[in-house]
Amino acid sequence: MNLISTSKGIGGQLVAFKEVVKESKSIAFIGSPGFCTPFAELLAYGLRGSDKKLIFISNTDSGSARSILAVPQGMQLGESVIPEADTVVLLGGLAMPKIGSTPNEVKAFLNNLPSSSQKKLVIGVCFQSVFEREGWTNIIDFDYIIDSDLENHLKAYEQ
């Protein structure tokens, strides 16, 4: 894999994401429910105002597919939809140990996910290289991975 760009912060992540999906017409975010849902909504927020069809699918359950809608408070899941997309975004929570998805299950799901284009664009969005660490890059044919690192500082202030 070739490094295309480096950026910092959530804004940098959103800019990189917006760039790689600029030609996409429909995007399916696939992730673990609860943990990945807010990340899908955040990435979708970066695309607000576009005419892209956005959906969220829990793990590999096509029956869980929901639209992602812009509302005054940001983005949120909407009603059930038919899972179809020309771009798939695999969220890193899928690859976290004990979540329940395997790369082979996800690959089979991707092969059966309907698309209006000849080739689906497959993007990974993760933290701390989880797709590489857990061996997913050996099984899933990613076109891009947006890999972020977090550094946390918990500070206490005496009052």
C-alpha positions as semicolon CSV with decimal commas, in nm:
position;residue;x (nm);y (nm);z (nm)
1;M;0,000;0,000;0,000
2;N;0,127;0,350;-0,085
3;L;0,097;0,644;0,154
4;I;-0,106;0,913;-0,025
5;S;-0,126;1,182;0,243
6;T;-0,086;1,256;0,612
7;S;-0,307;1,486;0,818
8;K;-0,399;1,551;1,178
9;G;-0,717;1,546;1,377
10;I;-1,077;1,466;1,299
11;G;-1,086;1,739;1,034
12;G;-0,798;1,574;0,850
13;Q;-0,976;1,240;0,866
14;L;-1,293;1,393;0,720
15;V;-1,103;1,569;0,441
16;A;-0,925;1,245;0,343
17;F;-1,255;1,057;0,347
18;K;-1,435;1,319;0,138
19;E;-1,155;1,301;-0,119
20;V;-1,166;0,923;-0,167
21;V;-1,547;0,912;-0,199
22;K;-1,587;1,215;-0,428
23;E;-1,701;0,996;-0,723
24;S;-1,923;0,768;-0,511
25;K;-2,299;0,780;-0,551
26;S;-2,398;0,543;-0,269
27;I;-2,198;0,458;0,041
28;A;-2,260;0,175;0,285
29;F;-2,087;0,206;0,621
30;I;-2,045;-0,137;0,778
31;G;-1,955;-0,159;1,144
32;S;-2,038;-0,290;1,485
33;P;-2,359;-0,145;1,627
34;G;-2,311;0,117;1,893
35;F;-1,935;0,147;1,868
36;C;-1,910;0,221;1,495
37;T;-2,243;0,399;1,448
38;P;-2,120;0,741;1,569
39;F;-1,812;0,715;1,346
40;A;-2,034;0,644;1,044
41;E;-2,247;0,945;1,137
42;L;-1,935;1,161;1,175
43;L;-1,797;1,058;0,836
44;A;-2,141;1,111;0,683
45;Y;-2,152;1,457;0,838
46;G;-1,852;1,548;0,626
47;L;-2,065;1,468;0,319
48;R;-2,376;1,662;0,426
49;G;-2,531;1,859;0,144
50;S;-2,419;1,604;-0,116
51;D;-2,663;1,389;-0,309
52;K;-2,493;1,066;-0,201
53;K;-2,710;0,785;-0,067
54;L;-2,572;0,693;0,277
55;I;-2,655;0,380;0,477
56;F;-2,531;0,198;0,786
57;I;-2,524;-0,182;0,813
58;S;-2,459;-0,359;1,144
59;N;-2,188;-0,622;1,104
60;T;-2,297;-0,845;0,814
61;D;-2,673;-0,820;0,874
62;S;-2,824;-0,682;0,552
63;G;-3,162;-0,665;0,728
64;S;-3,021;-0,399;0,962
65;A;-2,949;-0,151;0,681
66;R;-3,067;0,199;0,771
67;S;-3,043;0,527;0,587
68;I;-2,822;0,800;0,733
69;L;-3,001;1,133;0,730
70;A;-2,899;1,493;0,788
71;V;-3,106;1,650;1,067
72;P;-3,066;1,985;1,245
73;Q;-2,869;1,811;1,523
74;G;-2,623;1,642;1,281
75;M;-2,658;1,299;1,125
76;Q;-2,866;1,007;1,246
77;L;-2,994;0,669;1,135
78;G;-3,327;0,672;0,956
79;E;-3,558;0,408;0,819
80;S;-3,478;0,063;0,684
81;V;-3,341;0,054;0,330
82;I;-3,229;-0,202;0,077
83;P;-2,853;-0,248;0,121
84;E;-2,692;-0,145;-0,207
85;A;-2,379;0,066;-0,258
86;D;-2,102;0,140;-0,504
87;T;-1,871;0,223;-0,211
88;V;-1,830;0,029;0,111
89;V;-1,668;0,172;0,422
90;L;-1,555;-0,091;0,669
91;L;-1,521;0,061;1,014
92;G;-1,244;-0,056;1,244
93;G;-1,473;-0,184;1,517
94;L;-1,543;-0,484;1,293
95;A;-1,181;-0,596;1,330
96;M;-1,159;-0,551;1,705
97;P;-1,122;-0,880;1,893
98;K;-1,442;-1,002;2,059
99;I;-1,672;-0,799;1,830
100;G;-1,786;-1,109;1,643
101;S;-1,707;-1,045;1,275
102;T;-1,434;-1,222;1,086
103;P;-1,267;-1,091;0,773
104;N;-1,388;-1,396;0,579
105;E;-1,751;-1,330;0,683
106;V;-1,718;-0,966;0,581
107;K;-1,554;-1,057;0,249
108;A;-1,839;-1,296;0,166
109;F;-2,090;-1,026;0,263
110;L;-1,916;-0,772;0,037
111;N;-1,923;-1,016;-0,255
112;N;-2,303;-1,045;-0,218
113;L;-2,379;-0,677;-0,153
114;P;-2,560;-0,538;-0,460
115;S;-2,392;-0,249;-0,641
116;S;-2,486;-0,027;-0,931
117;S;-2,123;-0,018;-1,050
118;Q;-1,894;-0,285;-1,192
119;K;-1,647;-0,266;-0,902
120;K;-1,721;-0,164;-0,547
121;L;-1,477;0,077;-0,387
122;V;-1,371;-0,068;-0,051
123;I;-1,242;0,175;0,212
124;G;-1,131;0,096;0,565
125;V;-1,151;0,363;0,835
126;C;-0,982;0,264;1,157
127;F;-0,761;0,361;1,448
128;Q;-0,418;0,224;1,542
129;S;-0,387;0,006;1,229
130;V;-0,644;-0,247;1,353
131;F;-0,712;-0,386;1,005
132;E;-0,342;-0,460;0,952
133;R;-0,282;-0,585;1,309
134;E;-0,574;-0,829;1,291
135;G;-0,482;-0,959;0,943
136;W;-0,777;-0,812;0,754
137;T;-0,555;-0,661;0,484
138;N;-0,453;-1,015;0,388
139;I;-0,815;-1,111;0,317
140;I;-1,010;-0,798;0,221
141;D;-0,915;-0,617;-0,101
142;F;-0,910;-0,262;0,033
143;D;-0,874;0,023;-0,215
144;Y;-0,794;0,270;0,064
145;I;-0,747;0,267;0,439
146;I;-0,773;0,584;0,644
147;D;-0,578;0,490;0,955
148;S;-0,577;0,732;1,248
149;D;-0,396;0,733;1,580
150;L;-0,534;0,870;1,901
151;E;-0,336;1,015;2,184
152;N;-0,533;1,083;2,497
153;H;-0,441;1,304;2,790
154;L;-0,655;1,289;3,101
155;K;-0,582;1,589;3,319
156;A;-0,709;1,669;3,666
157;Y;-0,723;2,025;3,789
158;E;-0,742;2,106;4,155
159;Q;-1,007;2,358;4,245
